[in-house]
Short mmCIF file of C-alpha atoms in Angstrom, two decimals:
data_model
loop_
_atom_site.label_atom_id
_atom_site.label_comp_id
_atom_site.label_asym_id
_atom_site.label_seq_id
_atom_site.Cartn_x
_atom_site.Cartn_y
_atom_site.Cartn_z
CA UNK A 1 127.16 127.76 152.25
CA UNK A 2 126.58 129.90 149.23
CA UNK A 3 130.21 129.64 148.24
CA UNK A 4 130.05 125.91 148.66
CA UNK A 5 126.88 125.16 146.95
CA UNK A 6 129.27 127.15 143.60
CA UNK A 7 132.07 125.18 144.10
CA UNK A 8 130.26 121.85 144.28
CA UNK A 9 128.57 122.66 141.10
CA UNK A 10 131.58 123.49 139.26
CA UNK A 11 133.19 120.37 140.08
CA UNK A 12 129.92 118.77 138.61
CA UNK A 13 130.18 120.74 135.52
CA UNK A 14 133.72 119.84 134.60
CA UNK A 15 133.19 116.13 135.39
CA UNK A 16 130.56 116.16 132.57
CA UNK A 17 132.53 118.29 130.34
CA UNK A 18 135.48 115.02 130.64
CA UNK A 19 132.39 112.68 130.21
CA UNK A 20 131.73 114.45 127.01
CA UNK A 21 135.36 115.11 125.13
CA UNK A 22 135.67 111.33 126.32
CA UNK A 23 132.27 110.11 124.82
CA UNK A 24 133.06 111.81 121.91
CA UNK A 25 136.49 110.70 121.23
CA UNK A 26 135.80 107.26 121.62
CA UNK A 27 132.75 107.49 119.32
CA UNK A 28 134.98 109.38 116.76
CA UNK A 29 137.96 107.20 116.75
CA UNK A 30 136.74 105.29 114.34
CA UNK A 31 135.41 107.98 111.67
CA UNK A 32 137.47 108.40 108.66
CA UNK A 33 138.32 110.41 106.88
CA UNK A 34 138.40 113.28 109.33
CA UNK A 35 135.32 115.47 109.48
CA UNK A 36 136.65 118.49 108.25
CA UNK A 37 137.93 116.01 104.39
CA UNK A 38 135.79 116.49 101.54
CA UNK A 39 134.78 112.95 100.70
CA UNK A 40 131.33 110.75 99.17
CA UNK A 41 129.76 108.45 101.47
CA UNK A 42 128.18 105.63 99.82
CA UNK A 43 125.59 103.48 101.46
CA UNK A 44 124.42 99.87 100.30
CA UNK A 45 122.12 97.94 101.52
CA UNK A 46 120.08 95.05 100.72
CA UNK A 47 116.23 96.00 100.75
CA UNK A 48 115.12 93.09 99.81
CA UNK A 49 117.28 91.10 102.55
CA UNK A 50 115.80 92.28 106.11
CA UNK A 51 116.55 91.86 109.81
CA UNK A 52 114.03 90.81 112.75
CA UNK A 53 113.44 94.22 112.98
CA UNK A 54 112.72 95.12 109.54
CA UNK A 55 116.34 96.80 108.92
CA UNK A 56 117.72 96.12 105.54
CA UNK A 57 120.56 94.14 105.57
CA UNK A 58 124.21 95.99 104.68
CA UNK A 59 126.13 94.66 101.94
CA UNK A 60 129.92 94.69 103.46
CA UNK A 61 133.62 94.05 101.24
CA UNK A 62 131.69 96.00 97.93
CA UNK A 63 134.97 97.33 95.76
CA UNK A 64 133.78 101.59 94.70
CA UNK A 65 135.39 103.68 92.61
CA UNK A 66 135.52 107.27 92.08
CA UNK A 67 136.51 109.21 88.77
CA UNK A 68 136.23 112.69 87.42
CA UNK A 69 136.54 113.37 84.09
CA UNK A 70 137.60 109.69 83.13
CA UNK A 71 140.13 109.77 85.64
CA UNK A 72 140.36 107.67 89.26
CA UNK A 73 140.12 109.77 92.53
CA UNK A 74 139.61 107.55 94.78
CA UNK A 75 138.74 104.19 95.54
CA UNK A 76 136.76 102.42 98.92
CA UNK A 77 135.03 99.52 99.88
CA UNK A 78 132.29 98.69 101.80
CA UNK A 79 132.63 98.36 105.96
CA UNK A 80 130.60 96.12 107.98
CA UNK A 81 127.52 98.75 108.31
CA UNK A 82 127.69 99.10 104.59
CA UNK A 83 129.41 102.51 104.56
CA UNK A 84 132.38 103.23 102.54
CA UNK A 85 133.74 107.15 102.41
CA UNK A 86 135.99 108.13 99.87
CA UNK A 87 138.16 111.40 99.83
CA UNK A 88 138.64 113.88 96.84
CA UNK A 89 140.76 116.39 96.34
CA UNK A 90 138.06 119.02 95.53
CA UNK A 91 134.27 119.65 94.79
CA UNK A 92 132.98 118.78 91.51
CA UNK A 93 131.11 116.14 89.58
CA UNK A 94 132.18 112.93 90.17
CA UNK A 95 131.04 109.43 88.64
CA UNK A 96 130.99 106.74 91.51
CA UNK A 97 131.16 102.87 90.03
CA UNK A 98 129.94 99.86 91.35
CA UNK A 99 132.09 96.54 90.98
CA UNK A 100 129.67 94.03 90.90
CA UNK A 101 131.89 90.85 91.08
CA UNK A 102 132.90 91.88 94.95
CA UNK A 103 128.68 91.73 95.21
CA UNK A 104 128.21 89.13 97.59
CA UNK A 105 126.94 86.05 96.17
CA UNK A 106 123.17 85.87 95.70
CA UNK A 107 123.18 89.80 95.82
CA UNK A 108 123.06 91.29 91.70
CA UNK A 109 121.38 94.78 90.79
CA UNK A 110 118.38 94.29 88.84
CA UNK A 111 117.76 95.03 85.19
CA UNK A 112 116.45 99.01 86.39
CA UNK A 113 119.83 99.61 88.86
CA UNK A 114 122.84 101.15 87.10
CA UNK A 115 126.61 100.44 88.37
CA UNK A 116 127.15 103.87 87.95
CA UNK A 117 125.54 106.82 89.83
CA UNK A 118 126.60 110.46 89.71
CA UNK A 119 127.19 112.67 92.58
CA UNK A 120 127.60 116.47 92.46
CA UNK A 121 130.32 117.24 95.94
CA UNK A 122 129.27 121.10 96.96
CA UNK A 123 130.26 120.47 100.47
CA UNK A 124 132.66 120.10 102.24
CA UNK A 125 133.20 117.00 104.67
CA UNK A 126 131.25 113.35 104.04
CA UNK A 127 127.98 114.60 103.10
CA UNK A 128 127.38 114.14 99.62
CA UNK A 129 125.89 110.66 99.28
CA UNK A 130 125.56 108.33 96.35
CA UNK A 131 122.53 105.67 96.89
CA UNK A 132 122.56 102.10 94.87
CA UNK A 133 118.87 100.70 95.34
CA UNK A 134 119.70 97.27 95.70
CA UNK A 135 116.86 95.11 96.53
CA UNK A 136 114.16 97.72 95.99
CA UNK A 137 110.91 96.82 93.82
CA UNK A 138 108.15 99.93 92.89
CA UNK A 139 105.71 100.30 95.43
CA UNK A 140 101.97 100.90 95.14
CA UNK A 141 101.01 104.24 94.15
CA UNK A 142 100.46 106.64 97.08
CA UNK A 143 96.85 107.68 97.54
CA UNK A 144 96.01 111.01 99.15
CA UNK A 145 94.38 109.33 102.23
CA UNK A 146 96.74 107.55 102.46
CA UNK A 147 99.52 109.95 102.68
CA UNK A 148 96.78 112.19 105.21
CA UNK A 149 96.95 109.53 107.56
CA UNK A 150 101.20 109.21 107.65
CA UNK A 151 101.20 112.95 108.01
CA UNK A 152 98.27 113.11 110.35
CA UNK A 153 100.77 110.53 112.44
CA UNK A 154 103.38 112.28 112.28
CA UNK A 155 101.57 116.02 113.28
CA UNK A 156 100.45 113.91 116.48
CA UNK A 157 103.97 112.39 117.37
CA UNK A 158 105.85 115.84 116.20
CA UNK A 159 102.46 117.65 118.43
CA UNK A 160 103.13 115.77 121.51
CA UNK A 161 106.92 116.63 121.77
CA UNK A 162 106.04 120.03 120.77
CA UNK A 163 104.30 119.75 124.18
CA UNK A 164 106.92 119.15 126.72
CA UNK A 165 109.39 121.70 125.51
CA UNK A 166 106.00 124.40 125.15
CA UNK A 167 105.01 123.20 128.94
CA UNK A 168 108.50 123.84 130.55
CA UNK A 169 108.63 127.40 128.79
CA UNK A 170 105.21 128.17 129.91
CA UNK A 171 106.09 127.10 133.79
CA UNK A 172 108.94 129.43 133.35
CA UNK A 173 107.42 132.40 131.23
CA UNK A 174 104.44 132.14 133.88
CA UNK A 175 105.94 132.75 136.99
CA UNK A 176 109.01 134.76 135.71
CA UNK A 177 107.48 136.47 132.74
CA UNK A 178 110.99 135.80 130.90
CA UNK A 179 110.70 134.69 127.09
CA UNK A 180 113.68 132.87 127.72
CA UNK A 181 115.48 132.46 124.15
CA UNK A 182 117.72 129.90 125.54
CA UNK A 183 114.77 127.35 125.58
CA UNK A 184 115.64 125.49 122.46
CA UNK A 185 119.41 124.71 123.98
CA UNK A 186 118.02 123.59 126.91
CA UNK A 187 115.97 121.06 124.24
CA UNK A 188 119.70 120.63 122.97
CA UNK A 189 121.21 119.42 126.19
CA UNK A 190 118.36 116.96 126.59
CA UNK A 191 119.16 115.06 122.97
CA UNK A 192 123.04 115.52 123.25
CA UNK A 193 123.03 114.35 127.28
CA UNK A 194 120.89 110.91 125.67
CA UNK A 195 122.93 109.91 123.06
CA UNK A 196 126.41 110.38 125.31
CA UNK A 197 124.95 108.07 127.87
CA UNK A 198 123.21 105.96 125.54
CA UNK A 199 127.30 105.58 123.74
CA UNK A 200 128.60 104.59 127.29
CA UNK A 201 125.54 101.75 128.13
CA UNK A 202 125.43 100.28 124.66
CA UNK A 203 128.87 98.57 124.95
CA UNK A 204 128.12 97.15 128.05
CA UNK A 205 125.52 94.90 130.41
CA UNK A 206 122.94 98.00 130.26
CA UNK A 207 122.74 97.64 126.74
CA UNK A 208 119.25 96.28 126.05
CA UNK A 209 117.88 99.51 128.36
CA UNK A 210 120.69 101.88 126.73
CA UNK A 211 118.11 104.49 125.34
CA UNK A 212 115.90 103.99 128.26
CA UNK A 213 118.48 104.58 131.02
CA UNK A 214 120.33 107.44 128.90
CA UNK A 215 116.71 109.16 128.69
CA UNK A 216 116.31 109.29 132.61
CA UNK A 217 119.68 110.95 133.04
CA UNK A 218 119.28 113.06 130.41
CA UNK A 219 116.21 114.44 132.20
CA UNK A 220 117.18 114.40 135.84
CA UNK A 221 120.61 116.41 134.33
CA UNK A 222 117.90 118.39 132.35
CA UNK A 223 115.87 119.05 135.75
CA UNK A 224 119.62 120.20 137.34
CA UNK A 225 120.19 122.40 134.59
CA UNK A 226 117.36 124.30 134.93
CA UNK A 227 118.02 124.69 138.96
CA UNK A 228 121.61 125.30 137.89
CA UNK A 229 120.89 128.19 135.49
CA UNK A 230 118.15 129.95 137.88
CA UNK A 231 121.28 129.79 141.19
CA UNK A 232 123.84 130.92 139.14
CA UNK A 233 121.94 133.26 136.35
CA UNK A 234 118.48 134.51 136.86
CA UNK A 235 118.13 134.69 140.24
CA UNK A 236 120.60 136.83 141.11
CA UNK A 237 119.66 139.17 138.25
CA UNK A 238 116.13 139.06 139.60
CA UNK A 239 117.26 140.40 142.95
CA UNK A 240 119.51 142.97 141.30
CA UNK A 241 115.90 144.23 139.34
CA UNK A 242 117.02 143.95 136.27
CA UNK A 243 114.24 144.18 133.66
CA UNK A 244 112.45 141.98 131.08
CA UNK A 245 113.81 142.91 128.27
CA UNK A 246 117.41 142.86 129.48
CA UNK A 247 116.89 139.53 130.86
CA UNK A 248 115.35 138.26 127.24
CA UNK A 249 118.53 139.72 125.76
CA UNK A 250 120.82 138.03 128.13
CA UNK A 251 118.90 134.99 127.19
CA UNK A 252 120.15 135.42 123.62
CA UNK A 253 123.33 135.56 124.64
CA UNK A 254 123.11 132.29 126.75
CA UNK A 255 121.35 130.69 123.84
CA UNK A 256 124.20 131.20 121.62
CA UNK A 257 127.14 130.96 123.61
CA UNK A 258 125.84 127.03 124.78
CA UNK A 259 124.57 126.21 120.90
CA UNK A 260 128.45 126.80 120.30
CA UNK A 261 129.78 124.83 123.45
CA UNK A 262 127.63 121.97 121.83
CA UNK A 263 128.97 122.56 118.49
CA UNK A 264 132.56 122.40 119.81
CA UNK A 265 132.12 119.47 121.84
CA UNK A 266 129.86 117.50 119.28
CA UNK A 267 130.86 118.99 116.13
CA UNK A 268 128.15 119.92 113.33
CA UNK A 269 127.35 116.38 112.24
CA UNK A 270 124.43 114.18 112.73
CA UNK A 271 124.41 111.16 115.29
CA UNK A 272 121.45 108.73 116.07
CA UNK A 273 120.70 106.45 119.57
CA UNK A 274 121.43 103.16 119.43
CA UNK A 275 117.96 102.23 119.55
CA UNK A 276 114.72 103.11 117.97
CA UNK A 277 116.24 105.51 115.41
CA UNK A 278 115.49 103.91 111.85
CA UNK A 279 112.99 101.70 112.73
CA UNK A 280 110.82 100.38 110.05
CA UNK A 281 107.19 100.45 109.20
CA UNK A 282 106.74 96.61 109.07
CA UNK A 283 106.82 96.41 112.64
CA UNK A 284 103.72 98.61 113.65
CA UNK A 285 100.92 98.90 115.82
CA UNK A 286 97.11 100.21 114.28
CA UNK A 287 95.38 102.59 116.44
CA UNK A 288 92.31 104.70 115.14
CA UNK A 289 93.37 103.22 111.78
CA UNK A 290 96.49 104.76 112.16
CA UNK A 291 99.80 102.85 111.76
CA UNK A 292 102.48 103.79 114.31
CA UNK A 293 106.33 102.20 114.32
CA UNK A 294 107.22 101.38 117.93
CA UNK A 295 109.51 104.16 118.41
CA UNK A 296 106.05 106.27 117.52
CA UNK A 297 103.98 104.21 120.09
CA UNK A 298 106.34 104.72 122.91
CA UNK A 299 107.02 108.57 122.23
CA UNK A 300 102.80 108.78 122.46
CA UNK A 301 102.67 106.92 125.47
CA UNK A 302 105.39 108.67 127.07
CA UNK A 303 104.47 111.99 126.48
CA UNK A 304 100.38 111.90 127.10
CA UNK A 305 101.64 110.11 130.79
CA UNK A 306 104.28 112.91 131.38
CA UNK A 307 101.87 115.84 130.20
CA UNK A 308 98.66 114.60 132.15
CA UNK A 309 101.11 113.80 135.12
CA UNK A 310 101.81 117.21 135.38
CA UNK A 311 98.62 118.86 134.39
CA UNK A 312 97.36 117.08 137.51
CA UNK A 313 100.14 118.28 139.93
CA UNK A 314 99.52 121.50 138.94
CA UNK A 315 95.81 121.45 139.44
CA UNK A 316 95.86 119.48 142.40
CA UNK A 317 99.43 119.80 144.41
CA UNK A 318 100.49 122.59 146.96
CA UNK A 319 103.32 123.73 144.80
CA UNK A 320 101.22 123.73 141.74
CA UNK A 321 98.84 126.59 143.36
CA UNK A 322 101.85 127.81 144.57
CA UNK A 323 102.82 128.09 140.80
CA UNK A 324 99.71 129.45 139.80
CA UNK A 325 99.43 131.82 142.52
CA UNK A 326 103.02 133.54 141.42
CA UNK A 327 101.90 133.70 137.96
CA UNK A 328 98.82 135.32 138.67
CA UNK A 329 99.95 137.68 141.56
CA UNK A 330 103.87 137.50 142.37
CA UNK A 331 103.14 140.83 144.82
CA UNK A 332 100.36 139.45 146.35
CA UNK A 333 101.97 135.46 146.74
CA UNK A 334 104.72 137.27 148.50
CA UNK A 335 102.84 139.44 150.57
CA UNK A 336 100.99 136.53 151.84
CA UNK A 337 103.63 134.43 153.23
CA UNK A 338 104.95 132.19 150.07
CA UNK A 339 108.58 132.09 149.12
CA UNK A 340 108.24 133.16 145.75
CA UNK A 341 111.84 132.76 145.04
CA UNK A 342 111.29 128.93 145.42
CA UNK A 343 108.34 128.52 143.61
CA UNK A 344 110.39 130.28 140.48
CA UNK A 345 113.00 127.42 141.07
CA UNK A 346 110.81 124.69 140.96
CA UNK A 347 109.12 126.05 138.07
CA UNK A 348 113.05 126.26 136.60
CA UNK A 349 113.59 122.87 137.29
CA UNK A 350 110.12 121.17 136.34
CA UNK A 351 110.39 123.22 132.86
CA UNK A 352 113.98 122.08 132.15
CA UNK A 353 113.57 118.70 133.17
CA UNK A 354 110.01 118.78 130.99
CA UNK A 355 111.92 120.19 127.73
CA UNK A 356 114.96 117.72 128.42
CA UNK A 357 112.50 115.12 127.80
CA UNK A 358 111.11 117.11 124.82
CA UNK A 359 115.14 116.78 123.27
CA UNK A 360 115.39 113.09 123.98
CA UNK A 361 111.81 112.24 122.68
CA UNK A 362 113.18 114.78 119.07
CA UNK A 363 116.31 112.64 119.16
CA UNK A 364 114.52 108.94 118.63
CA UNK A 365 112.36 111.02 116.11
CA UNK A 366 115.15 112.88 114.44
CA UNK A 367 119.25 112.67 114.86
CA UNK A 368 120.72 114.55 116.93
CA UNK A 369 122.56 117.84 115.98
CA UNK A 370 124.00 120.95 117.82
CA UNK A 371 121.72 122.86 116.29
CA UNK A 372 118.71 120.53 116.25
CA UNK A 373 116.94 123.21 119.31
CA UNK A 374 117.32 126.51 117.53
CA UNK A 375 115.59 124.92 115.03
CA UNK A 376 112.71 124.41 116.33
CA UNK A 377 112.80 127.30 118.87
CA UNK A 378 110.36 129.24 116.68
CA UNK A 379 107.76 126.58 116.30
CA UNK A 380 107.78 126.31 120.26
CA UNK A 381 106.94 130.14 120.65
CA UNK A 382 104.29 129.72 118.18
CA UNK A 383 103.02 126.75 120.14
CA UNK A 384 102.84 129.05 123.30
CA UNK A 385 101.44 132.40 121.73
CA UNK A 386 99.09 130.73 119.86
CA UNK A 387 97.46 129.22 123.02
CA UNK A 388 97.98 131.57 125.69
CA UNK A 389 101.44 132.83 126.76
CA UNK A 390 101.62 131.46 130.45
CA UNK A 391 99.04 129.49 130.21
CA UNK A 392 99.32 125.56 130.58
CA UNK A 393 95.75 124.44 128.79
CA UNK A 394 96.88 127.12 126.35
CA UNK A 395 100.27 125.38 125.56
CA UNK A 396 98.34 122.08 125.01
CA UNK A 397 96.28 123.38 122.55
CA UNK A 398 99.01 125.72 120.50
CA UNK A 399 100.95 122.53 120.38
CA UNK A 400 98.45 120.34 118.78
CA UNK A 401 97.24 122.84 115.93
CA UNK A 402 100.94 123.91 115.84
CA UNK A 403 101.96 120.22 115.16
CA UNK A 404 99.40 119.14 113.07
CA UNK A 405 100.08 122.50 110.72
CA UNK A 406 103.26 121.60 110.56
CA UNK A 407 103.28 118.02 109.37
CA UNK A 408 100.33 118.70 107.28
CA UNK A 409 101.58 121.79 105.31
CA UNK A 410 103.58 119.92 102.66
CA UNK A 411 101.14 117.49 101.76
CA UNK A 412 98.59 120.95 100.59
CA UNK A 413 101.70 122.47 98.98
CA UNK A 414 103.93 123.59 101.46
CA UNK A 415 107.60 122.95 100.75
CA UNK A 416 109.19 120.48 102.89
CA UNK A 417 112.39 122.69 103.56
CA UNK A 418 109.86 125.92 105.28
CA UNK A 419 107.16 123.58 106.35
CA UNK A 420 107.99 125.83 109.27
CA UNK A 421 106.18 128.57 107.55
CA UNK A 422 103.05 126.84 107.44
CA UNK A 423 102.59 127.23 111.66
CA UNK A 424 104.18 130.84 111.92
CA UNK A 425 101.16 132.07 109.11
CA UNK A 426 98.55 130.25 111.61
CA UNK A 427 99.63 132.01 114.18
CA UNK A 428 99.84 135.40 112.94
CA UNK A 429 95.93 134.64 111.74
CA UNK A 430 94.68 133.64 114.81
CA UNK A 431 96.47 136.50 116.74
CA UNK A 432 94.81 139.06 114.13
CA UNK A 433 91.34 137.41 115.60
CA UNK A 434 92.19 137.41 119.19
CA UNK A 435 95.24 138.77 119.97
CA UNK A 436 95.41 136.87 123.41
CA UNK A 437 95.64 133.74 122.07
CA UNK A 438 93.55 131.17 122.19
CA UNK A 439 93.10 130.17 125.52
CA UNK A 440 94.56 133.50 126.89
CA UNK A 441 93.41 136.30 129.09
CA UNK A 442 93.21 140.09 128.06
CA UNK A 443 94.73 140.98 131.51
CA UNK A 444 97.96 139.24 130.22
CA UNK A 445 98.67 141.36 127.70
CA UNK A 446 100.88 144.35 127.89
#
């Protein structure tokens, strides 16, 4: 049985491996210059020319041209998404010019807009851009309340998805006592899992529900992967006895051998869902004098249903006690009849399925990147040691002062590039006070 149970999910495992490298291809056939060139992307669109949906409107068959030093290195022109990218030979300063008679007609940079705009290339591959703000008139001036309440927004949105991915390591750390340091990859696999099934439904009769039906997968494969990795993985070291800390280290090892399987089969670069991602603030909704984008509203709605959802099984179902019964007592739920070994599956597939969600939720909020869960791996544990580790109430509340710290930190100062700092200090403050966390119990510790 055992032996047939392996072989049934290897043959699962390579079919989505071919589902990938064929995903990925067909998404990357069209991509030029290869990845690896060393080229300038150029953007243009027409912000003053919107869609339905608030989109600007991209400015296709624009003539570019690149020089260094007075002299041409390339030439491109503009595709039907606006985007031309143009190889050079090697980093440097370049000068990239506009041709305004290939402008469409109707479309002419204003008196503030140069033709020209200068690009320094330090890296290599398309990902130094030069930006033309066609279309774009000054704004009002920013007011600090008003910038409180965008980043207030976005602490709540960023809070919430904290939430999920926190939740699934706390079912896990709670009945297991792993810190599993694979967590953030399992985040990964959510986001990566969306946006290949979201590239296969777009094309076809799915493709109004693309993001919708890609999300579901994503999380029922997320929910298998976390049955998948306690079969094959944990479980049998747990019935070899094989301690904590050599378990957390295997973790490590996990974590970065599937960040790399990612990387290999999705490359470094950034790629969006079809839907959602880029969404303008025109379209909104106003709650609590807050303004939220759709993509915003439905990420909120999602994850307070998911999160009270499960704070209710737990509280109220027979494998939630169960749950709570192992994490208090694993010698004493055993002793008294429960199949503990069960209940720590469950909790492995409940707390992947919970963090897949977490990754596809990140992905309409961000892109999506190989390396988009290591990221924010730290930021998790905070969430969790702040509140309690193992604790469920705990993770709720670590999330939401986590969150908030972190969206709010760079409007009091905080650097946008270690905004990430901002939570980490919290943390160590509170733990000074009570080093149980907040919501924690002094019998946890040690």
């Amino acid at each position: 049985m055992r032996k047939r149970l392996y072989r049934v999910l290897v043959a699962l495992i390579g079919a989505l491996m071919v589902l990938m490298v064929g995903t990925l291809g067909a998404a990357q056939a069209t991509e030029t210059p290869p990845p690896d060139a060393t080229a300038i992307q150029v953007t243009l669109q027409d912000e003053a020319n919107k869609d339905a949906e608030g989109n600007p409107k991209p400015i296709e068959g624009v003539t570019l041209e690149v020089t260094k030093d007075g002299e041409k290195a390339g030439e491109g022109v503009t595709d039907a998404e606006g985007v031309a990218i143009i190889e050079v030979d090697e980093l440097g300063e370049y000068v990239v010019s506009l041709d305004e008679k290939t402008l469409p007609s109707g479309t002419v940079l204003d008196e503030n807009t140069k033709n020209e705009a200068t690009v320094q290339v330090r890296f290599q591959g398309p990902n130094n851009r030069a930006i033309f703000p066609i279309g774009v008139t000054a704004g009002e001036q920013s007011s600090f309340g008003k910038d409180l309440a965008q980043n207030l927004r976005a602490g709540i949105v960023f809070a919430l998805v904290l939430c999920l991915a926190a939740l699934g390591f706390s079912l896990v750390f709670g009945t297991t006592g792993l810190s599993n340091f694979a967590h953030g990859e399992l985040l990964t696999f959510g986001a990566v899992m969306a946006w290949t099934f979201d590239q296969i439904f777009k094309t076809g009769a799915l493709a109004t529900y693309s993001v919708i039906l890609a999300g579901i997968i994503a999380v029922l494969l997320g929910g298998f992967g976390g049955y998948v990795q306690d079969k094959v993985l944990w479980g049998p070291l747990r019935r070899r006895g094989t301690g904590l800390i050599a378990m957390m280290i295997v973790s490590i090892g996990l974590a970065i051998f599937l960040r790399y399987i990612y990387q290999y089969f999705y490359t470094s670069s950034t790629r969006s869902v079809s839907q959602y991602s880029g969404q303008q603030r025109e379209q909104h909704w106003y709650y609590l004098g807050l303004s939220l984008a759709d993509r915003e509203a439905v990420i909120i709605l999602i994850s307070v249903v998911t999160i009270t959802a499960v704070c209710l099984w737990l509280a109220k179902s027979r494998m939630g006690k169960a749950m709570r019964a192992v994490s208090d007592n694993p010698a004493l739920a055993a002793s008294s009849g429960m199949r503990v070994d069960g209940v720590i599956t469950n909790a492995w597939v409940i707390g992947g399925a919970l963090t897949a969600m977490s990754g596809v939720l990140y992905a309409l909020t961000l892109q999506v990147n190989a390396f988009m869960g290591m990221r924010i791996l730290l930021v998790i544990f905070a969430a969790v040691t702040l509140g309690g580790l193992g604790t469920i109430w705990g993770s709720l509340v670590g999330s939401l002062v986590i969150g908030l710290v972190y969206e709010l930190g760079p409007l009091f100062g905080v650097p946008t590039s270690i905004k990430e700092v901002g939570p980490l200090l919290i943390m160590i403050v509170i733990l000074l006070v009570r080093p149980q966390g907040i919501l924690g119990r002094k019998e946890r510790l040690g």
